[in-house]
Coordinates of C-alpha atoms in Angstrom, one line a residue:
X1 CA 67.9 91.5 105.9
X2 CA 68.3 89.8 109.0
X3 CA 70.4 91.2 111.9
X4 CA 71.1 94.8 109.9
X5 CA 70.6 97.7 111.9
X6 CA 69.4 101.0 110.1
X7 CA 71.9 103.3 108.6
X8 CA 71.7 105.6 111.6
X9 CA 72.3 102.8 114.2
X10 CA 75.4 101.6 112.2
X11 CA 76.6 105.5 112.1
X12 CA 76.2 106.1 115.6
X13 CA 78.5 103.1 116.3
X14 CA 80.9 104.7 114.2
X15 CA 80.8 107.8 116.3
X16 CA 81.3 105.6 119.7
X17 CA 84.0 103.0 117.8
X18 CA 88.0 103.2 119.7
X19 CA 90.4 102.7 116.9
X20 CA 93.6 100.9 118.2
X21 CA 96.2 102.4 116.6
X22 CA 99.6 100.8 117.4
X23 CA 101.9 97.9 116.5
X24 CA 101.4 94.6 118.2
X25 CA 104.3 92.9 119.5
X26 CA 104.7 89.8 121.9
X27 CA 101.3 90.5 123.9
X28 CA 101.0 94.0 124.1
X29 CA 100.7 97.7 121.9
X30 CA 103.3 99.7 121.3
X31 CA 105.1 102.3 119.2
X32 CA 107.1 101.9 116.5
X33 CA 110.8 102.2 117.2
X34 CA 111.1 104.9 114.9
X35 CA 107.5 106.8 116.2
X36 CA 106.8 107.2 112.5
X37 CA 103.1 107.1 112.4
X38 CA 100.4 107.4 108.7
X39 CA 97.0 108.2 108.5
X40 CA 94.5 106.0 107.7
X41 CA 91.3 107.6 106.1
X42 CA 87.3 106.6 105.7
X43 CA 87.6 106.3 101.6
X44 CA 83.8 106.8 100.8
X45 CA 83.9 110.4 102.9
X46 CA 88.1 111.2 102.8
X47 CA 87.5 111.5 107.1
X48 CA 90.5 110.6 108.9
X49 CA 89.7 108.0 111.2
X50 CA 93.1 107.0 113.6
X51 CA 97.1 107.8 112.5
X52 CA 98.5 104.2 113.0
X53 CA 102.0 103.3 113.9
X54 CA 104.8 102.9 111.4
X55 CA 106.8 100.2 111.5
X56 CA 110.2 99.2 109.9
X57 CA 112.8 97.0 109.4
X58 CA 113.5 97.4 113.3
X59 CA 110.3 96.4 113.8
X60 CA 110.0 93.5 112.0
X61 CA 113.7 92.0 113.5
X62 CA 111.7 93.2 117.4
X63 CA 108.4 91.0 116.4
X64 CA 110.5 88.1 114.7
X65 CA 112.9 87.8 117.9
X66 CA 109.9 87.7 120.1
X67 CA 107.8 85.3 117.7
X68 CA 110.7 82.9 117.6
X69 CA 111.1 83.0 121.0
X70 CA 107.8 81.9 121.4
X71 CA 108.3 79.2 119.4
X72 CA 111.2 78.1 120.5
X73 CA 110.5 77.5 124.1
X74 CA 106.8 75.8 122.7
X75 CA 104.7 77.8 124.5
X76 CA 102.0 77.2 121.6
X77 CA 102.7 74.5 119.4
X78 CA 104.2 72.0 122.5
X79 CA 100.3 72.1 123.5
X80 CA 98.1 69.5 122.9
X81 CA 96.0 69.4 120.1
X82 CA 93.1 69.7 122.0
X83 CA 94.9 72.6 124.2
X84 CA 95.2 74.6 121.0
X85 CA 91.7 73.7 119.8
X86 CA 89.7 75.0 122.8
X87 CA 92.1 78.2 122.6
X88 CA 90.9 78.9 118.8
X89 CA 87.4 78.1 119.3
X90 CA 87.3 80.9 122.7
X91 CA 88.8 83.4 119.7
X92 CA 85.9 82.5 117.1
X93 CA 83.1 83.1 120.5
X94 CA 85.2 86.2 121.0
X95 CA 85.1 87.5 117.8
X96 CA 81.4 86.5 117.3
X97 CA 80.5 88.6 120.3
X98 CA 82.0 91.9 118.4
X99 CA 80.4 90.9 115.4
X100 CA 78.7 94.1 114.7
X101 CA 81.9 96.1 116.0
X102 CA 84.3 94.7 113.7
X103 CA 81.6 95.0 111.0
X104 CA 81.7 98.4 111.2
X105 CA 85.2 98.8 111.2
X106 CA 85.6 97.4 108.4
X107 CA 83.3 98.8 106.3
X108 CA 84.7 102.4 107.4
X109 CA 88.7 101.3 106.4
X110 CA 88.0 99.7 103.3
X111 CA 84.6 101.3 102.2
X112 CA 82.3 98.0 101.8
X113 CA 79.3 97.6 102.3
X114 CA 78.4 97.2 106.2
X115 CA 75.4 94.5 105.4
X116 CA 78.6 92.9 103.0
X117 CA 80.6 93.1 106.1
X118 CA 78.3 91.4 109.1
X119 CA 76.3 88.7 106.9
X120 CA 79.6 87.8 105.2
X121 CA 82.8 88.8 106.2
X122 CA 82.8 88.3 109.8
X123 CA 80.7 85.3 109.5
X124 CA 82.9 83.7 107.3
X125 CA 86.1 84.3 109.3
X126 CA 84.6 83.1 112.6
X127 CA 83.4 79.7 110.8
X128 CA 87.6 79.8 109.1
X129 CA 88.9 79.7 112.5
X130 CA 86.4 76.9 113.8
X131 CA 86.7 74.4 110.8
X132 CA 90.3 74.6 111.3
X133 CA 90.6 74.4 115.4
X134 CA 88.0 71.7 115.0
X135 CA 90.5 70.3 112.5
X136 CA 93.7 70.2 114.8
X137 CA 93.0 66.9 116.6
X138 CA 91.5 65.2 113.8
X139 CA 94.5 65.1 111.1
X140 CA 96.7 62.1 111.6
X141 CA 99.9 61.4 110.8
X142 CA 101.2 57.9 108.9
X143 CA 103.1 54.8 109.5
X144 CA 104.8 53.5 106.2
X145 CA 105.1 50.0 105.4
X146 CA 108.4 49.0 105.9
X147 CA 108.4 45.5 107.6
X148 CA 108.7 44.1 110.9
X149 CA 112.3 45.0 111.8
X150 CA 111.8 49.0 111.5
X151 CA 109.1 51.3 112.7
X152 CA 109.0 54.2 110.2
X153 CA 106.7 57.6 111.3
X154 CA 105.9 60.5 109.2
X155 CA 105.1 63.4 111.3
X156 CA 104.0 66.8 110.5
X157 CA 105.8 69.5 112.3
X158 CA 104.7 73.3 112.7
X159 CA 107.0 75.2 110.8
X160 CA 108.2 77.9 112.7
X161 CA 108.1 81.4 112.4
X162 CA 105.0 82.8 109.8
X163 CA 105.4 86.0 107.9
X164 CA 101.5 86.8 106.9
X165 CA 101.1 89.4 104.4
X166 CA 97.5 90.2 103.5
X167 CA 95.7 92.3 101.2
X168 CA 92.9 95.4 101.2
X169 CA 89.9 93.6 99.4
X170 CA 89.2 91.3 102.5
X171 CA 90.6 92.1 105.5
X172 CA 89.1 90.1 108.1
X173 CA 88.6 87.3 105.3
X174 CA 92.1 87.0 104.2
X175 CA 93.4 87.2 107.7
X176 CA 91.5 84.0 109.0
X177 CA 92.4 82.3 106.1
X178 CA 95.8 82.8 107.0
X179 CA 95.8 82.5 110.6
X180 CA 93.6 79.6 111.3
X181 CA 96.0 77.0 109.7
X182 CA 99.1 78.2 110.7
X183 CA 97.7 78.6 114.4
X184 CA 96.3 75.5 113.7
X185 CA 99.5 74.1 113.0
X186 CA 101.5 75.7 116.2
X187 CA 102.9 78.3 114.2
X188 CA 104.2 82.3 115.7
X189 CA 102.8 84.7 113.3
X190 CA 103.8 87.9 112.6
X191 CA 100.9 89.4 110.1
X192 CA 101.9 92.4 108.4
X193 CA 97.6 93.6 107.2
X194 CA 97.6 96.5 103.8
X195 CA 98.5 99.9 105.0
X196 CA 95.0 100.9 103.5
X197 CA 93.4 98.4 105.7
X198 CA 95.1 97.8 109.2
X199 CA 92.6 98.9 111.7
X200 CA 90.0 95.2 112.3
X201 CA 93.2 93.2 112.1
X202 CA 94.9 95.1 115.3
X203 CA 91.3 94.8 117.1
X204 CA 91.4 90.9 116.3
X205 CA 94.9 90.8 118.2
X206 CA 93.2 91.9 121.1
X207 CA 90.9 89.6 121.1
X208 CA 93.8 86.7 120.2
X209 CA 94.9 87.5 124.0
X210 CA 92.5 87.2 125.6
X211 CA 91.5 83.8 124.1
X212 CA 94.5 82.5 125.3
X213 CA 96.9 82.8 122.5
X214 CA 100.1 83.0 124.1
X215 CA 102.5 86.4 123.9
X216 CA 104.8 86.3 121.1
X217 CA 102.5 83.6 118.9
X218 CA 100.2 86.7 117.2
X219 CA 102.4 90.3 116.4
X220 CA 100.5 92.6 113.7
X221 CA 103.1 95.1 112.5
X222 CA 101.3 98.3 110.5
X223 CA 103.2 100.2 107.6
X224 CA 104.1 99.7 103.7
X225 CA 105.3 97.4 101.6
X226 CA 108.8 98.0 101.4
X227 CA 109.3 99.2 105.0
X228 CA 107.7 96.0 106.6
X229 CA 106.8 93.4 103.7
X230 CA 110.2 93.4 102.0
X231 CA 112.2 92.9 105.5
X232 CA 109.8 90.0 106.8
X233 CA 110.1 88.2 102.9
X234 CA 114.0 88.4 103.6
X235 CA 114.7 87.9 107.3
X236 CA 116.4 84.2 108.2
X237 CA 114.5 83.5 110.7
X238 CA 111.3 84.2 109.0
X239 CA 109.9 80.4 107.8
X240 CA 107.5 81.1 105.4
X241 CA 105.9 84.0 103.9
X242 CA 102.2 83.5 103.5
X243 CA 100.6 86.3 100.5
X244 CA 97.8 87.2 98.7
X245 CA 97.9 90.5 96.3
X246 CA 99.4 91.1 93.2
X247 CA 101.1 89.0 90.8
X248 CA 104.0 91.6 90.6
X249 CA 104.3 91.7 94.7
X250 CA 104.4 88.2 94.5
X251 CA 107.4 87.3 92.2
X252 CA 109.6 89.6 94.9
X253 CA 108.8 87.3 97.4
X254 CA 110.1 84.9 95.7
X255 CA 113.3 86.8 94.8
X256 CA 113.6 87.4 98.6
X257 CA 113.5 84.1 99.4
X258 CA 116.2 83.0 96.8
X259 CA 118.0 86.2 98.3
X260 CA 118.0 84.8 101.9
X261 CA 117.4 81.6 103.5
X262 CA 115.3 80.1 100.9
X263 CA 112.2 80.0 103.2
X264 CA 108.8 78.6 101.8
X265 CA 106.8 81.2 100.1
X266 CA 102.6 80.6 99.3
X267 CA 101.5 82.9 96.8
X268 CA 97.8 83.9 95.7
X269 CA 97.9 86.4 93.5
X270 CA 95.7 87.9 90.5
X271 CA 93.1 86.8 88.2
X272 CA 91.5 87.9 84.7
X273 CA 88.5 85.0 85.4
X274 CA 86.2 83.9 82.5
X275 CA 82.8 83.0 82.9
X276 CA 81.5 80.7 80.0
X277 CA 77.8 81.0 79.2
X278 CA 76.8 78.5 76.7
X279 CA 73.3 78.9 74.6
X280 CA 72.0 75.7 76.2
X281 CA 71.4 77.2 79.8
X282 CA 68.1 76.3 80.9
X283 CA 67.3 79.8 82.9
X284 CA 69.0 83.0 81.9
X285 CA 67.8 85.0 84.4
X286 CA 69.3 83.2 86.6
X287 CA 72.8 83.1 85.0
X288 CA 72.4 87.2 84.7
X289 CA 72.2 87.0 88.6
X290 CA 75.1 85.1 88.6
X291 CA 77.1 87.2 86.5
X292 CA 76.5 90.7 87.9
X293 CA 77.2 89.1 91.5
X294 CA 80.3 87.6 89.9
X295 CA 81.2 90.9 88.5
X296 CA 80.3 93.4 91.1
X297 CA 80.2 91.5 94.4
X298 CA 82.8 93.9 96.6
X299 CA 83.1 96.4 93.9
X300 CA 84.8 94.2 91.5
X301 CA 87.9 94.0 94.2
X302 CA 87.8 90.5 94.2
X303 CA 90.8 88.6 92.6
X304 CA 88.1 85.6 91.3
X305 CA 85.4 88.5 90.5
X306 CA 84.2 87.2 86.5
X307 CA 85.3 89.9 85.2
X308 CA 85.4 88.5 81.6
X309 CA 82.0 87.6 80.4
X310 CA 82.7 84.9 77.7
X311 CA 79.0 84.2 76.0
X312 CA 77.8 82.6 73.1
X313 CA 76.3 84.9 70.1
X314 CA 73.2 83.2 70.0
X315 CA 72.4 84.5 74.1
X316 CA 74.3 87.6 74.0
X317 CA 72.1 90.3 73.5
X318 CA 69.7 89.0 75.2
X319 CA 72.1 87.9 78.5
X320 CA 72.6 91.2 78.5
X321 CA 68.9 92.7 78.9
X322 CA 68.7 90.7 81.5
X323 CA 72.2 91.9 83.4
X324 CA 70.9 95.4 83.0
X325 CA 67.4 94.5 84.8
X326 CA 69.6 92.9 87.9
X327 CA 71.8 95.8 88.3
X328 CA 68.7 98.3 89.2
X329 CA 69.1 95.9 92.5
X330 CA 72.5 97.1 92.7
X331 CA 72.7 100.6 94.9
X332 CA 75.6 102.8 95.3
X333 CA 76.5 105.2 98.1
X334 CA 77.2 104.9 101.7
X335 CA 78.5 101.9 103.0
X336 CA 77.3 102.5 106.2
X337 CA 73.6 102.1 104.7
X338 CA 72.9 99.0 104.7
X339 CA 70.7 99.6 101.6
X340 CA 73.5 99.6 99.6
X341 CA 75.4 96.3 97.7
X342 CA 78.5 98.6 96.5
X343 CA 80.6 100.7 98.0
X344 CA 83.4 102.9 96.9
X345 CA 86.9 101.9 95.6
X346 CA 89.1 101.5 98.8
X347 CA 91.4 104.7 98.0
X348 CA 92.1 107.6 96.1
X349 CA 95.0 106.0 94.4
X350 CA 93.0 102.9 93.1
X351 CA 90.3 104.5 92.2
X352 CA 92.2 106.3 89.8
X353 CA 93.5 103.4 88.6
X354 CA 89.8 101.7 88.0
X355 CA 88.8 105.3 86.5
X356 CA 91.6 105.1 83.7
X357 CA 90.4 101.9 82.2
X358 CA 86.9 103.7 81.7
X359 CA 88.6 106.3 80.3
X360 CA 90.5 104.2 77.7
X361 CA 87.0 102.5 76.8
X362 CA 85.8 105.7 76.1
X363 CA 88.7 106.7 74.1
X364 CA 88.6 103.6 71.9
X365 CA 84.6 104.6 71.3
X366 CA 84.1 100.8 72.9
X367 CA 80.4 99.9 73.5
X368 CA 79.6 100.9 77.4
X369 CA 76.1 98.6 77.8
X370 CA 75.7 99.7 81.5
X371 CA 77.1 102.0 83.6
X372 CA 80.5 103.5 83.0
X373 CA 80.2 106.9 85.5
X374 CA 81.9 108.1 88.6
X375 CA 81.0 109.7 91.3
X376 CA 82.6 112.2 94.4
X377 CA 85.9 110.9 92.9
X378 CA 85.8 107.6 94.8
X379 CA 82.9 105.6 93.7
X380 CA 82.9 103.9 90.2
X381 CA 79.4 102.7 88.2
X382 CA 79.2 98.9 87.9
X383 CA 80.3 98.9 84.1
X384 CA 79.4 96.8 81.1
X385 CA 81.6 96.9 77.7
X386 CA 80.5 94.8 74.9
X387 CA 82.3 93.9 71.9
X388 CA 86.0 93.4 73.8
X389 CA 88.4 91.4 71.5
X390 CA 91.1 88.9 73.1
X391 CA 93.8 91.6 71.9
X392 CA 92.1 94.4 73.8
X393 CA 93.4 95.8 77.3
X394 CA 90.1 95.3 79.1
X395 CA 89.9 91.6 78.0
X396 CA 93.8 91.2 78.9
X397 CA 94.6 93.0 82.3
X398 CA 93.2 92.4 85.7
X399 CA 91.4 95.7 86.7
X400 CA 90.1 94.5 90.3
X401 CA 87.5 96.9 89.9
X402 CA 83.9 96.8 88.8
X403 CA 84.2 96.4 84.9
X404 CA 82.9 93.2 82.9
X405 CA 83.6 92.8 79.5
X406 CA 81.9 91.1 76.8
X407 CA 83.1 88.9 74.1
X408 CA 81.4 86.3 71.8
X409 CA 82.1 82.6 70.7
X410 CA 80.3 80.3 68.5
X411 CA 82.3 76.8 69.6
X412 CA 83.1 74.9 72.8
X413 CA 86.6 75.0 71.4
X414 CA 86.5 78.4 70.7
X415 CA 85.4 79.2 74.5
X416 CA 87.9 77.1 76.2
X417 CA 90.6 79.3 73.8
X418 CA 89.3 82.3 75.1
X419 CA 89.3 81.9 78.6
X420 CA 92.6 80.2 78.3
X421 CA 94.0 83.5 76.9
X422 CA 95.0 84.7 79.8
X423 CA 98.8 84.8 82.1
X424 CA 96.4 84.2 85.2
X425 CA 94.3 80.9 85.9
X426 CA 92.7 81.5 89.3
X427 CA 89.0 80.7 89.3
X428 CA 86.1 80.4 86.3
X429 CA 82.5 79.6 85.8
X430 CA 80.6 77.8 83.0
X431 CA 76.9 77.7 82.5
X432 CA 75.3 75.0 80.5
X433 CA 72.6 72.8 80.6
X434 CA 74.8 69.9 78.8
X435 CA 76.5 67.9 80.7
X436 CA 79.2 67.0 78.1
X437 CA 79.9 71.1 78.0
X438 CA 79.8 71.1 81.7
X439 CA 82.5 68.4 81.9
X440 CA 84.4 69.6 78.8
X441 CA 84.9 73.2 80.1
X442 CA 85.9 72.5 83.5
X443 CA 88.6 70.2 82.9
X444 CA 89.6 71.9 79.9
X445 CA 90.0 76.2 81.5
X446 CA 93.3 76.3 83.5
X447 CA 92.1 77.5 86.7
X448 CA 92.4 76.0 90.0
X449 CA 88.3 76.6 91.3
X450 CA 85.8 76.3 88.2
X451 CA 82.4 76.8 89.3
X452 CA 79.6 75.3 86.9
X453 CA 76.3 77.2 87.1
X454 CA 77.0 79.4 89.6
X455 CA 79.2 82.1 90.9
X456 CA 81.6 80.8 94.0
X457 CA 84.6 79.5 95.6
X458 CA 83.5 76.9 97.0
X459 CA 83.6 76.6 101.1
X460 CA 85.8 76.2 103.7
X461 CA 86.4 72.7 102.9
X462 CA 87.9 73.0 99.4
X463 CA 91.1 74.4 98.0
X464 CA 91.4 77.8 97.2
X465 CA 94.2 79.2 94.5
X466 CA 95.1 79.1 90.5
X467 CA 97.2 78.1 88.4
X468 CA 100.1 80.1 86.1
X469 CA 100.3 83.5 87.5
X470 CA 97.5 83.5 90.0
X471 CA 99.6 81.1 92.5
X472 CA 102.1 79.6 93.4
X473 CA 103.2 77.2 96.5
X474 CA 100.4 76.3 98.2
X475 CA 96.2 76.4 98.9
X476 CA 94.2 78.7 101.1
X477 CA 91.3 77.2 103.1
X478 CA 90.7 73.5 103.2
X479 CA 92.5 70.6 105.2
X480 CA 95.6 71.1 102.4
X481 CA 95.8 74.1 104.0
X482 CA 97.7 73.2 106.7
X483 CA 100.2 71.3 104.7
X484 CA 101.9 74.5 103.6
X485 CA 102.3 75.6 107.5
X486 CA 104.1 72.3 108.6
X487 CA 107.2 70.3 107.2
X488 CA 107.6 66.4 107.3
X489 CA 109.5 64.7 109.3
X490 CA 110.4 60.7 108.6
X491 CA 111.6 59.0 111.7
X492 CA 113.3 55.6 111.2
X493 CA 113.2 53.4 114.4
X494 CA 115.4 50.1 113.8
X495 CA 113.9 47.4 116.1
X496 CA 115.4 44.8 115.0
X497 CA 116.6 42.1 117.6
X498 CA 120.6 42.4 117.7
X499 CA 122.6 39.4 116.8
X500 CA 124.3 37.6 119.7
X501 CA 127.3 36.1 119.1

């Protein structure tokens, strides 16, 4: 695998890596006002690797003052476009210079896969914060047609202050997705990263500075949900809030909103995601490859992961052969080895969660195909089910672990039921060697990204976010992106000649 280092190199780096630790607030580190602190911990091994600042309520009123006084005064957004650009694209050579660091980093706060972490992740992010600094001077605003006596402009305007409130799954990911539009767009940010996951995001802040990216434009403010997420989703001067996790987070970001100054709120939330296989598909094996990285790509902590395997009766069995031969590829263990495609669950706590839904299989005598073990209490078996009914839990709620279940159809119709029976609509993918099914299934599954024939999200340049209870507000990635970051403006010039009397 090009660019991996050995498992030894990547550990020694570990060793040698200095964890920043503290809040960061208009420019600079520092404590929490109350000095609370919390531990964060390497899940695969339990090791505690830094105790990161606290924050509260009081920190999130410090960070807000200071980002809207950046704002205010224009320090960042009163650039030019081109001004901004350069800035970003300095931050994407930074970052791509600590490529291997922040690889690392991740891999030991969230326990993926390191090879996951520098072919992908960081990769990805970088090329996130290009696109969209490359897009800053290239999206125009309109005229309107209103005759020769007016001059009507519609201008985008950044909309202020930014709450960003990210999730564990992909931490460096998620947080470009997020701060490359609304930087983009001349927005302050103030980026609250999961408690389980806060250590890349603070070193990205240092890098931020010394881009360019002006004190008071970029605070990251460590701690829980209810200590930092709830005051930035209520506080009036606080924009829009900006979140992707879970559907039940997300309505009470909604609620706060209602609750206070009604500020914009961009949700991406869950998903339960079907992936169709009809019994035209040309190559099976290929659609097995498809599925297991569908299913098991990041452990299953994916909220598109295609985690409900929806396949005709006439392929089933022998789909399934062929998932089986493809998951021998799939090793398990230390996610500093670059060996290794899966890594452990990213806590204690959620791994218990993953755990229980085995344990309910088991209960209910379901048929495990594949998999279906544990191991050191943190790392879960990529796990087949067969025979799951659309009444059954597995088929129902969103595990975000690695766990595909199998159920049968015999119709189109039947198929597009099925993966319709479901409160989320995030993503999906249909196999099928018919272009009538092809058509037919995508336009038919509620979902806001269907792939056909493969597993994906498409790239940087499409929309990415669902329908029903996956989303609500708004798009990540793409140029509609930075729609959600600005507000129009219509300015009506009369220049009509005056009557002279």
């Amino acid at each position: 695998m090009s660019g991996l280092l050995t498992a030894s190199e990547y550990a020694k780096i570990a060793q040698n890596l200095v964890f920043p630790t503290q809040a960061f607030i208009d420019g600079q580190f520092q404590a929490s006002i109350s000095g609370k602190t919390f531990n964060t911990t390497n899940p695969a091994t339990g090791e505690l690797l830094a105790e990161i600042t606290a924050c509260n309520h009081q920190d999130v009123d410090h960070a807000v003052s200071k980002a809207k006084a950046a704002f205010d005064d224009g320090r960042w957004h009163r650039l030019s476009p081109n001004e901004r650009k350069q800035v970003l694209l300095k931050f994407a050579d930074l970052l791509e210079q600590n490529t291997v660091e922040l690889a690392v980093m991740e891999s030991l706060d969230s326990g993926k896969p390191v090879s996951e972490c520098q072919l992908t992740d960081v990769p990805e992010m970088i090329h996130t914060i290009r696109w969209h600094a490359e897009l800053i001077d290239k999206i125009y605003d309109s005229t309107a047609p209103v005759g020769s006596d007016t001059l009507s402009l519609v201008v985008r305007e950044a909309i202020g202050v930014v709450g960003l409130v990210l999730p564990w799954n992909f931490p460096l990911l998620m947080l470009a997705w997020k701060i490359a539009p609304s930087l983009a767009a001349g927005c302050s940010v103030v980026i609250k990263p999961a408690k389980e996951t806060t250590l890349t995001a603070l070193r990205v802040a240092e890098l931020a500075i010394e881009a360019g990216i002006p004190a008071g434009v970029f605070n990251i403010l460590p701690g829980g949900g209810r200590e930092v997420g709830e005051p930035l989703g209520r506080h009036m001067d606080v924009n829009m809030v900006s979140f992707t996790g879970s559907t039940e987070t997300g309505r009470l970001f909604l609620k706060y909103a209602a609750e206070s100054n009604l500020k914009r709120i961009v949700l991406e939330c869950g998903g339960k995601n079907p992936a169709v296989v009809m019994n035209d598909v040309e190559d099976l094996d290929q659609v097995a490859q498809h599925i297991v990285n569908g299913a098991f790509w990041n452990m299953g902590e994916n909220c598109s992961a295609s985690s409900r395997l929806i396949v005709h009766s006439d392929v089933k069995d022998e789909l399934l052969g062929l998932i089986g031969v493809h998951l021998n590829d799939w090793k398990m263990g230390n996610p500093l080895d670059p060996e290794n495609k899966l890594g452990s669950m990213v806590s204690k706590s959620h791994y218990e969660k993953v755990k229980s839904y085995i344990d309910q299989v088991k209960t209910e005598k379901k048929n495990i195909v594949f998999g279906g073990n544990t191991e050191k209490d943190i790392f879960v078996q990529p796990t087949v089910v067969d025979g799951i009914k659309a009444t059954d839990t597995l088929f129902k709620e969103e595990v975000f672990g690695p766990i595909l279940s199998v159920t049968t159809f015999n119709t189109v119709d039947e198929a597009i039921a099925l993966a319709n029976d479901s409160v989320y609509g995030l993503a999906a993918s249909v196999y099928t060697s018919n272009l009538r099914h092809a058509l037919k299934l995508s336009r038919a599954i509620r979902a806001g990204v269907v792939t056909v024939n493969c597993f994906g999200e498409g790239d940087i340049t499409t929309p990415f976010g669902g329908y029903k209870e996956s989303g609500f507000g708004g798009r990540d990635k793409s140029i509609w992106a930075h729609d959600q970051y600005t507000e129009l403006k219509t300015i009506w010039i009369d220049v009509s000649e005056p009557e002279i009397h």
